Short mmCIF file of C-alpha atoms in Angstrom, two decimals:
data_model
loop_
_atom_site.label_atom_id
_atom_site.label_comp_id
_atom_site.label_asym_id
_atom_site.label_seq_id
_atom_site.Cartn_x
_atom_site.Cartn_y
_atom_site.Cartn_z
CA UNK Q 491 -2.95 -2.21 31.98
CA UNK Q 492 -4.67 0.67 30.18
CA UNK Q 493 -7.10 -1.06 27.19
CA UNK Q 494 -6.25 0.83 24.12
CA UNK Q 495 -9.40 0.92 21.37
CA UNK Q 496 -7.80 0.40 17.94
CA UNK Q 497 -7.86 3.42 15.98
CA UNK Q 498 -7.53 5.55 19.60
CA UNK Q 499 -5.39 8.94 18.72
CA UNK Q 500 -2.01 9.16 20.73
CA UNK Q 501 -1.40 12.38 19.41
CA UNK Q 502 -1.65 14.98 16.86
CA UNK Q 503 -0.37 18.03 16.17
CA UNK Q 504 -0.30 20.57 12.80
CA UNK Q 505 1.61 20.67 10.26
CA UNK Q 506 0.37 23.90 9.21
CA UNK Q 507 -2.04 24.96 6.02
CA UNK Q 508 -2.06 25.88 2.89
CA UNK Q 509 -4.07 27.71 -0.10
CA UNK Q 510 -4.95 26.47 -3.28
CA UNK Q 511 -2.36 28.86 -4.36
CA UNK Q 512 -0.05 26.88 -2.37
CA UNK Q 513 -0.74 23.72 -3.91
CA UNK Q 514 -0.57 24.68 -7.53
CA UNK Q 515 3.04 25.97 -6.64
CA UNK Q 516 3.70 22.59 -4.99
CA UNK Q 517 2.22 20.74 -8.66
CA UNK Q 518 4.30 22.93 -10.57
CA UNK Q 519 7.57 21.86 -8.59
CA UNK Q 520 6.63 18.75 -9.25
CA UNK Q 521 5.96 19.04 -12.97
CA UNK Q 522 2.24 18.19 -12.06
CA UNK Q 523 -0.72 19.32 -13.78
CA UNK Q 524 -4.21 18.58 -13.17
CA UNK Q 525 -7.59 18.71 -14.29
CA UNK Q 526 -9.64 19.74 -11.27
CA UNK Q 527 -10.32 23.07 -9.33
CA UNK Q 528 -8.68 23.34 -6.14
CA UNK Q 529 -11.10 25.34 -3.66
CA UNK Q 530 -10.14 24.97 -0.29
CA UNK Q 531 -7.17 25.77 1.79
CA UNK Q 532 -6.47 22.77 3.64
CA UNK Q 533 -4.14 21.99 7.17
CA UNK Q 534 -2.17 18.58 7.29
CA UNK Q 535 -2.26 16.88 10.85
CA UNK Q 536 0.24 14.22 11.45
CA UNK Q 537 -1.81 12.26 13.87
CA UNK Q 538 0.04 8.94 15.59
CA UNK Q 539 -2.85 6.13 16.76
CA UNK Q 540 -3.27 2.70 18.23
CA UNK Q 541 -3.73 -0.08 16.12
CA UNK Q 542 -2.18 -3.79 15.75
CA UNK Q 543 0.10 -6.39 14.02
CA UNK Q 544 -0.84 -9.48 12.23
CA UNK Q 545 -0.54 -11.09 15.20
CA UNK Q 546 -2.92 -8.75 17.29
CA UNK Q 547 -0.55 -6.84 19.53
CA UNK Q 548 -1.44 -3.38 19.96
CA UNK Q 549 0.76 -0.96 18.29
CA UNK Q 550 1.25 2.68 17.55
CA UNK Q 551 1.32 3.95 13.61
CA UNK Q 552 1.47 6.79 12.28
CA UNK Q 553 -0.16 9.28 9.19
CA UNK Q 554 -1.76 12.29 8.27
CA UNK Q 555 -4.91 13.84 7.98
CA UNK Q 556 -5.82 16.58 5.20
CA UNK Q 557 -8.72 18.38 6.03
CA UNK Q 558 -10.16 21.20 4.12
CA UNK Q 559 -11.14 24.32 5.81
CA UNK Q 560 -14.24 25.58 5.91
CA UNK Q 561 -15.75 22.65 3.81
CA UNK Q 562 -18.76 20.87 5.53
CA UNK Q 563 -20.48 17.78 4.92
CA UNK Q 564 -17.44 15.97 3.44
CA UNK Q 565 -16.61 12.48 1.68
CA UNK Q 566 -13.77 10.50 3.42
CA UNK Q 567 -10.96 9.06 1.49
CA UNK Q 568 -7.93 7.42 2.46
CA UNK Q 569 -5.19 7.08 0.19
CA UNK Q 570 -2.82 4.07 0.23
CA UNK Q 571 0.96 4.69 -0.81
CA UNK Q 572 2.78 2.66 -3.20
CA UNK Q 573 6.63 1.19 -2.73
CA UNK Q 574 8.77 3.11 -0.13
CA UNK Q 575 11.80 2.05 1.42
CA UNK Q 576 12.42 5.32 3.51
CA UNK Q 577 10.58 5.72 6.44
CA UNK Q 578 10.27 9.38 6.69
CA UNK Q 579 9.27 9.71 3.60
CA UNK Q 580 5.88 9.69 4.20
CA UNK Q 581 2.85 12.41 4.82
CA UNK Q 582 3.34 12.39 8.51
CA UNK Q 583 6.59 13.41 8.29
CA UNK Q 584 5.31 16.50 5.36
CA UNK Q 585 2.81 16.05 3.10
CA UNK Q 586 5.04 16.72 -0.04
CA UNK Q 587 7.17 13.94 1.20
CA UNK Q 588 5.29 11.57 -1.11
CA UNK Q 589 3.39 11.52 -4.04
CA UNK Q 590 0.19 10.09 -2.11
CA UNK Q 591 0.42 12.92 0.68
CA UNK Q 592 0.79 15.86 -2.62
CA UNK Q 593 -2.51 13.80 -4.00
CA UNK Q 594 -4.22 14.43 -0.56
CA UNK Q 595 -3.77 17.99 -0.78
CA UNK Q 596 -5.45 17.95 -4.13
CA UNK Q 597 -8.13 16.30 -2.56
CA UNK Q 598 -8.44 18.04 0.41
CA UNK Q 599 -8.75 21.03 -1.71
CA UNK Q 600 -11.73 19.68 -3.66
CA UNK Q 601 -13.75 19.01 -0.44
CA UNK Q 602 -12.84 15.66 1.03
CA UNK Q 603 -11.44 14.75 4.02
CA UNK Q 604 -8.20 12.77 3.29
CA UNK Q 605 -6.02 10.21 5.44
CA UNK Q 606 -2.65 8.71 4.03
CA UNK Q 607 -1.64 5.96 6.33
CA UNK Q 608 1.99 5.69 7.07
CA UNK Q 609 1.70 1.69 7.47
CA UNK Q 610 4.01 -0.05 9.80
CA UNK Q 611 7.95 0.29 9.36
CA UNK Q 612 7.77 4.11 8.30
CA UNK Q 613 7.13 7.24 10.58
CA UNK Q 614 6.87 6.47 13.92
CA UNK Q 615 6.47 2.48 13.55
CA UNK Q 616 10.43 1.23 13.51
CA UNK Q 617 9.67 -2.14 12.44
CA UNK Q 618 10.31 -4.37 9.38
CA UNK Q 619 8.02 -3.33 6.66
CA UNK Q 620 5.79 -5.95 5.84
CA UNK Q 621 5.84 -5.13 2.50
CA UNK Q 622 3.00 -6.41 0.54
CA UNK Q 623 1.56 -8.92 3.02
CA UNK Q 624 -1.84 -8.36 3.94
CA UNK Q 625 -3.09 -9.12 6.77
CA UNK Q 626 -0.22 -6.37 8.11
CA UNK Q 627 -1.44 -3.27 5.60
CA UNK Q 628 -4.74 -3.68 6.43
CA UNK Q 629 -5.47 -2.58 10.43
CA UNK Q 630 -3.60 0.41 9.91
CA UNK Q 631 -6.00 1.26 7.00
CA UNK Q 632 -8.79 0.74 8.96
CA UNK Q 633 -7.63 2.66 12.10
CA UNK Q 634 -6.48 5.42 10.62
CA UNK Q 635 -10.17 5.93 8.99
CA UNK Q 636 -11.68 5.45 12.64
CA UNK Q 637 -8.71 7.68 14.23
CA UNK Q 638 -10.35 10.48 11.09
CA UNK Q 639 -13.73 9.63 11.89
CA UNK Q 640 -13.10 10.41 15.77
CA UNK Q 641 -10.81 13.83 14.95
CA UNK Q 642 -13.13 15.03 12.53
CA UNK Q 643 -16.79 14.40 15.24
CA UNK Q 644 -13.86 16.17 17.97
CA UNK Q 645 -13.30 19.26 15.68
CA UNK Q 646 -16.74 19.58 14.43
CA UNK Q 647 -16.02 18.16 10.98
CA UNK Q 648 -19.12 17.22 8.99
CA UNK Q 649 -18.52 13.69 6.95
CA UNK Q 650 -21.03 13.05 4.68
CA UNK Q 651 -20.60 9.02 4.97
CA UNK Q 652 -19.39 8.50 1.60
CA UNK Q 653 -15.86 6.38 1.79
CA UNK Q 654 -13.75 5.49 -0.95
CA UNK Q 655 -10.06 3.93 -0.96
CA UNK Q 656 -7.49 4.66 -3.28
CA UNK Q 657 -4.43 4.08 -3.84
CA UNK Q 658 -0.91 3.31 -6.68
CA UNK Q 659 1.26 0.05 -6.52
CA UNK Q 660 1.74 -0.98 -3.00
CA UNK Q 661 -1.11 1.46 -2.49
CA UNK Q 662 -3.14 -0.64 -4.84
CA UNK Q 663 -2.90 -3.45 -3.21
CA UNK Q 664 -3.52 -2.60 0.37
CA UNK Q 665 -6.58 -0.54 -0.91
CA UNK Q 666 -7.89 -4.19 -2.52
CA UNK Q 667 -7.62 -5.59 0.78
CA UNK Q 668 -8.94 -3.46 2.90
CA UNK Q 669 -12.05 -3.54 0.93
CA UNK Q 670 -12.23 -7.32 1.43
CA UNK Q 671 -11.29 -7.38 5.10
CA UNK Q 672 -14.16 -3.92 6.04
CA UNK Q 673 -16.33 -5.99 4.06
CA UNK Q 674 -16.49 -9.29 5.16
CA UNK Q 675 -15.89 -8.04 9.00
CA UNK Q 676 -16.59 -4.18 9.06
CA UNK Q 677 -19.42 -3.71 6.86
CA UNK Q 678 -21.55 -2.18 9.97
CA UNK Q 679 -19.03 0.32 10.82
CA UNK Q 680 -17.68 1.60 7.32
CA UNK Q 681 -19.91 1.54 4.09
CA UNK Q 682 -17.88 1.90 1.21
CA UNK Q 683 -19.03 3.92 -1.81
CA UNK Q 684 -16.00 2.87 -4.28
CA UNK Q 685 -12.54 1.77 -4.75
CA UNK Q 686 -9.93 2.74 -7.21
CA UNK Q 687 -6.89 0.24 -6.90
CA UNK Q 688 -4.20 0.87 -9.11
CA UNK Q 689 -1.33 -0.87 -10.96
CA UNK Q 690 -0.89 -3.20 -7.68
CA UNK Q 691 0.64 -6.50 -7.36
CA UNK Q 692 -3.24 -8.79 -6.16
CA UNK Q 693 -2.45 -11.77 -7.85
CA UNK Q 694 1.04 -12.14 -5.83
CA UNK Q 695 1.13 -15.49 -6.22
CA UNK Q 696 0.18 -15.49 -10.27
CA UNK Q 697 2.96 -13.05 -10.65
CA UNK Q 698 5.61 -15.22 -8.40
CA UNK Q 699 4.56 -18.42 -10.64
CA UNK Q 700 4.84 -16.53 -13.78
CA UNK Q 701 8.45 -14.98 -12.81
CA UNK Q 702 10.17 -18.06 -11.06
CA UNK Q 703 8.75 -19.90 -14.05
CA UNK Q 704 10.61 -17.63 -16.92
CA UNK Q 705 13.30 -15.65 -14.69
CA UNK Q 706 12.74 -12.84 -16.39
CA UNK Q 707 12.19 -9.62 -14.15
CA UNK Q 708 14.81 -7.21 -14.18
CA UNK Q 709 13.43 -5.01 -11.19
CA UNK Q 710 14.66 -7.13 -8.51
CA UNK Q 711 14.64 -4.78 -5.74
CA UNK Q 712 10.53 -5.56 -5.88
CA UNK Q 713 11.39 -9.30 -5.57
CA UNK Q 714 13.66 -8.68 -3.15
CA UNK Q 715 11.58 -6.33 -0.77
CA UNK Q 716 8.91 -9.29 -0.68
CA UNK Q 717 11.17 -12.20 -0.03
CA UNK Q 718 13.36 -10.57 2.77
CA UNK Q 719 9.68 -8.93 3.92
CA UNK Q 720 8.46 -12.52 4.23
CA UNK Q 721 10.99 -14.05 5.51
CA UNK Q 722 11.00 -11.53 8.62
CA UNK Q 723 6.87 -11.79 8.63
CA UNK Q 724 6.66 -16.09 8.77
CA UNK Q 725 9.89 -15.79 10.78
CA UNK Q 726 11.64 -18.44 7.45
CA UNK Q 727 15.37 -17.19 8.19
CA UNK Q 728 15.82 -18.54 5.04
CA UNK Q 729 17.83 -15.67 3.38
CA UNK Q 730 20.82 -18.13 2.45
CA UNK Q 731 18.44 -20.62 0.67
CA UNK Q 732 16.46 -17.47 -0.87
CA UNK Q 733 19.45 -15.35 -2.18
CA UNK Q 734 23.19 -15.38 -3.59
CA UNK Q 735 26.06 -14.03 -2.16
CA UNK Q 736 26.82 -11.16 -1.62
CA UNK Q 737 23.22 -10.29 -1.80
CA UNK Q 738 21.63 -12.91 0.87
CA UNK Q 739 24.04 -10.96 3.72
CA UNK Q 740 22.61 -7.44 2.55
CA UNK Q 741 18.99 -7.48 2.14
CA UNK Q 742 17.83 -7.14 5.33
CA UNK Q 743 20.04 -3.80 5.94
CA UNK Q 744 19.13 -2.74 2.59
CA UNK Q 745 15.48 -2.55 3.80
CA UNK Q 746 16.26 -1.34 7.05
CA UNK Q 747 14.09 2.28 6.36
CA UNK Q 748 17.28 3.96 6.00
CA UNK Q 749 17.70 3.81 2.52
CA UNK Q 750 15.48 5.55 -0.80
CA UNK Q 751 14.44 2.76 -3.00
CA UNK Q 752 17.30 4.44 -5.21
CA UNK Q 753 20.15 3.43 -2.97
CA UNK Q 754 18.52 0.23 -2.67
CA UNK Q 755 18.72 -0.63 -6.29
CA UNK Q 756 22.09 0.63 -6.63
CA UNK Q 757 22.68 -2.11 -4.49
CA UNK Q 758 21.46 -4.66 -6.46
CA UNK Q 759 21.65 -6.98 -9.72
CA UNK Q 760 20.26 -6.25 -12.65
CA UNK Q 761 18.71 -9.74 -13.19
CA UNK Q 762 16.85 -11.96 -11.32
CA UNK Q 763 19.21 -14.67 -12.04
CA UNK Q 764 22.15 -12.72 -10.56
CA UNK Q 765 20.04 -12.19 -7.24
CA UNK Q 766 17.97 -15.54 -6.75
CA UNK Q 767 19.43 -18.91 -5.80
CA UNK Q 768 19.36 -21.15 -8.55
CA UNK Q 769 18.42 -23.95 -6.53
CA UNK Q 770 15.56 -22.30 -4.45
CA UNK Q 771 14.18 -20.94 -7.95
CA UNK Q 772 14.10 -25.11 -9.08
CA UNK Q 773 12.57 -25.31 -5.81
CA UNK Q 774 9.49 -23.18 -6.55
CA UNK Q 775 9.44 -23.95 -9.94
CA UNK Q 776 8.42 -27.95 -8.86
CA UNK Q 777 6.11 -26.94 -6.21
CA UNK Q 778 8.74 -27.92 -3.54
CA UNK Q 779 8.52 -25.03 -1.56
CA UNK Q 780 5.19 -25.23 0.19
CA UNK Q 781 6.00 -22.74 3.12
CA UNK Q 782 7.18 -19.96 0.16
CA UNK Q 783 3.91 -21.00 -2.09
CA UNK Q 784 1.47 -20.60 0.37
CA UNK Q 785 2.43 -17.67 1.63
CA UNK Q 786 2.34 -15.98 -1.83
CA UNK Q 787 -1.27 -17.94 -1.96
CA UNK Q 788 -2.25 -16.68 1.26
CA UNK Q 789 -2.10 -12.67 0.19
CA UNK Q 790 -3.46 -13.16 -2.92
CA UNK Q 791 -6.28 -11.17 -2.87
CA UNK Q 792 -8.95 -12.57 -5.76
CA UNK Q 793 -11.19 -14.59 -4.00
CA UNK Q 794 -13.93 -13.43 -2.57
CA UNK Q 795 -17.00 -11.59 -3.92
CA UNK Q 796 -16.77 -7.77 -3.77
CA UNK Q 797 -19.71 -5.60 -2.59
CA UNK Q 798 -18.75 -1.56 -3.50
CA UNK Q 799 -17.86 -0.84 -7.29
CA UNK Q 800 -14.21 -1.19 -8.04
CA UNK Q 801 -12.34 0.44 -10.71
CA UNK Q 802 -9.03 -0.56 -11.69
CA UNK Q 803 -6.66 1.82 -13.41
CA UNK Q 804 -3.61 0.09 -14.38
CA UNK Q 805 -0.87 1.15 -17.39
CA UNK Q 806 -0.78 -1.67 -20.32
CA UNK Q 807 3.10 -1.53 -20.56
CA UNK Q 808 3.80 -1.75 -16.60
CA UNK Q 809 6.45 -4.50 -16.28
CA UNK Q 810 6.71 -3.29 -12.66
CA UNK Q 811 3.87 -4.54 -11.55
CA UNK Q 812 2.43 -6.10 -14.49
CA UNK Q 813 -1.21 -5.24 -16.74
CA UNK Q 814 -1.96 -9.04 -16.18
CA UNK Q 815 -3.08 -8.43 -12.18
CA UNK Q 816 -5.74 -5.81 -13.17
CA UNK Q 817 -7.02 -8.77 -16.06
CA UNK Q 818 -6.96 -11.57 -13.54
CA UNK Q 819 -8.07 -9.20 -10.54
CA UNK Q 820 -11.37 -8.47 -12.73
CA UNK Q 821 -12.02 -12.04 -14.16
CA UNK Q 822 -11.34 -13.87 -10.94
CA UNK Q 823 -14.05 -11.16 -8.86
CA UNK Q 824 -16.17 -11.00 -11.58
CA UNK Q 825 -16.09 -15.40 -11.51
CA UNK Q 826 -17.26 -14.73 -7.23
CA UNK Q 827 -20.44 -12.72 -8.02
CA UNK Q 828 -18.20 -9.54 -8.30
CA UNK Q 829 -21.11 -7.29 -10.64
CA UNK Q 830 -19.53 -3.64 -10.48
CA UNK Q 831 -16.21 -4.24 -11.41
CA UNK Q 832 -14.44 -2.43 -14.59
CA UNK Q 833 -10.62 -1.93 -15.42
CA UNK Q 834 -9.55 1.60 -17.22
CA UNK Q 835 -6.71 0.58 -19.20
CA UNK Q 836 -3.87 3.23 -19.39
CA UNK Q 837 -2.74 2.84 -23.22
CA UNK Q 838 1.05 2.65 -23.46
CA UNK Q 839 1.50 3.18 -19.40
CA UNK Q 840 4.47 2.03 -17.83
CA UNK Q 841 4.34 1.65 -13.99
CA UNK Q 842 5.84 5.18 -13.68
CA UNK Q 843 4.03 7.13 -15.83
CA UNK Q 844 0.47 5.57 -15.62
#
């Protein structure tokens, strides 16, 4: 059999271009405004490329490229999206499909050469979205940066070798980990300038203790989306133990990629008590769920000793994803040797409009 590289394009193909003109119409729509100058016109490719699983297997994911035209000698950025549910609605599919694809064409359009990566279970990839576990986000990431790096040397597209990772929520998270995983193993191919994670979930497990511990957490389609994830990822089926009724016989249609993360909360309680089985939450709360524990353990992503600069942004009133990751994120790098590290604080910032 044919030996795919990861990162090798399957296809591409246009998704047309706009002007700066275009954009600020897009912003408006969108009740956006911003505080930079938008000077390129920019086309969107929806490229589809190899990469794997956690497991290895070779796999085909999809994203898009924003690439400014007529711009030379440009930064590389890819920008991580946070919490969908949807699978099409992502920047392959159209770049104003998501909030992280109408970022890229900002950036585009101040001279850098953008990827959004779908990540698997959206676009073309029809699997389970392994929603905030790790060692899944993360090849994506990485291959769609080499699938950019190879499109851009094909279309004579100057990069500059600056790379930075970005990215909200989800996006936070999986732009945390990449940095860890291209620098402890890709540090010779990719040579990261910054990160700028923000408002994500990197002390999973601190967050898990915290909420099991006081069942308070009234957005429990989050809590869901990670259990049923997890359950699929460490094959647990476990969803009886995990869940009540109705609920435990739901989740996994509910994240299914058919459904907006609207018509998935419709779906659910309003409390965490109403969704989680009482005696699974006992469970956790004495440390008698090892499997569920060390999994949340295992994609926690604090320690290890970070090499670029990082800048956290995260809202002090998120109780989405709450302020207390960024604080731990920065004390627990900064304890590994972590020396560039600093956290702007967004005063009075909830998780939506941080």
């Amino acid at each position: 059999p044919t030996v795919h590289e990861r990162g090798e394009i399957v296809q591409s193909n246009s998704l047309g271009s706009m002007t700066p003109g275009d954009i600020q119409q897009i912003l408006a729509n969108v009740n956006m405004t911003i505080p930079f100058t938008l000077n390129y016109s920019v086309e969107t490719i929806s490229i589809n490329y190899y990469t794997t699983d956690k497991s290895g297997n070779h796999t085909i994911a999809s994203g898009a490229l924003i690439i400014p035209q007529g711009g030379s000698s440009l930064p590389l950025v890819s920008i991580q999206h946070g919490t969908q549910t949807k699978d099409d609605l992502v920047a392959s599919v159209s770049p104003v499909n998501s909030t992280e694809g109408i970022i890229g064409l900002i950036m585009a359009s101040m001279g850098y050469m953008v990827v959004v990566p779908d990540y698997p279970g959206f676009g073309v990839s029809n699997v389970m979205h392994p929603y905030t576990h790790a060692e899944s986000l993360i090849p994506c990431v990485i291959d769609l940066m080499r699938a950019g790096r190879t499109y851009s040397s094909q279309h004579h597209i100057t990069l500059d070798g600056k790379i930075f990772l970005t990215g909200y929520s989800e996006g936070g998270y999986a732009s945390l980990g990449t940095q860890r995983k291209i620098e402890s193993e890709y540090s010779q191919e990719f040579n990261l300038t910054a990160v700028a994670p923000m408002a994500g979930p990197y002390d999973l497990n601190g967050m898990m203790q915290t909420l099991f511990q006081t069942g308070q957490y009234n957005h429990t389609a989050y809590v869901a989306y990670i259990i049923t994830a997890y359950n699929n990822i460490y094959g647990w089926n476990r969803l009886n133990d995990f869940f009540n009724a109705p609920y435990s016989s739901i989740v996994q249609n509910l994240f299914d990629g058919s459904k907006t993360f609207g018509e998935v909360e419709n779906q659910l309680p309003a409390t965490f008590s109403e969704l989680m089985d009482p005696n699974f939450v006992n469970n956790v709360k004495n440390g008698n769920e090892s499997a569920f524990i060390s999994a949340m353990q295992e994609n926690t992503l604090l320690d290890w000793k970070p090499q670029a600069p990082i800048n956290f942004f995260h809202g002090d009133a998120d109780d989405i994803s709450p302020y207390q990751h960024a604080l731990t994120a920065v004390d627990r790098l900064t304890a590994h040797g972590g020396t560039n590290i600093q956290l702007t604080t967004i005063p009075g910032g909830t998780h939506d409009n941080s």
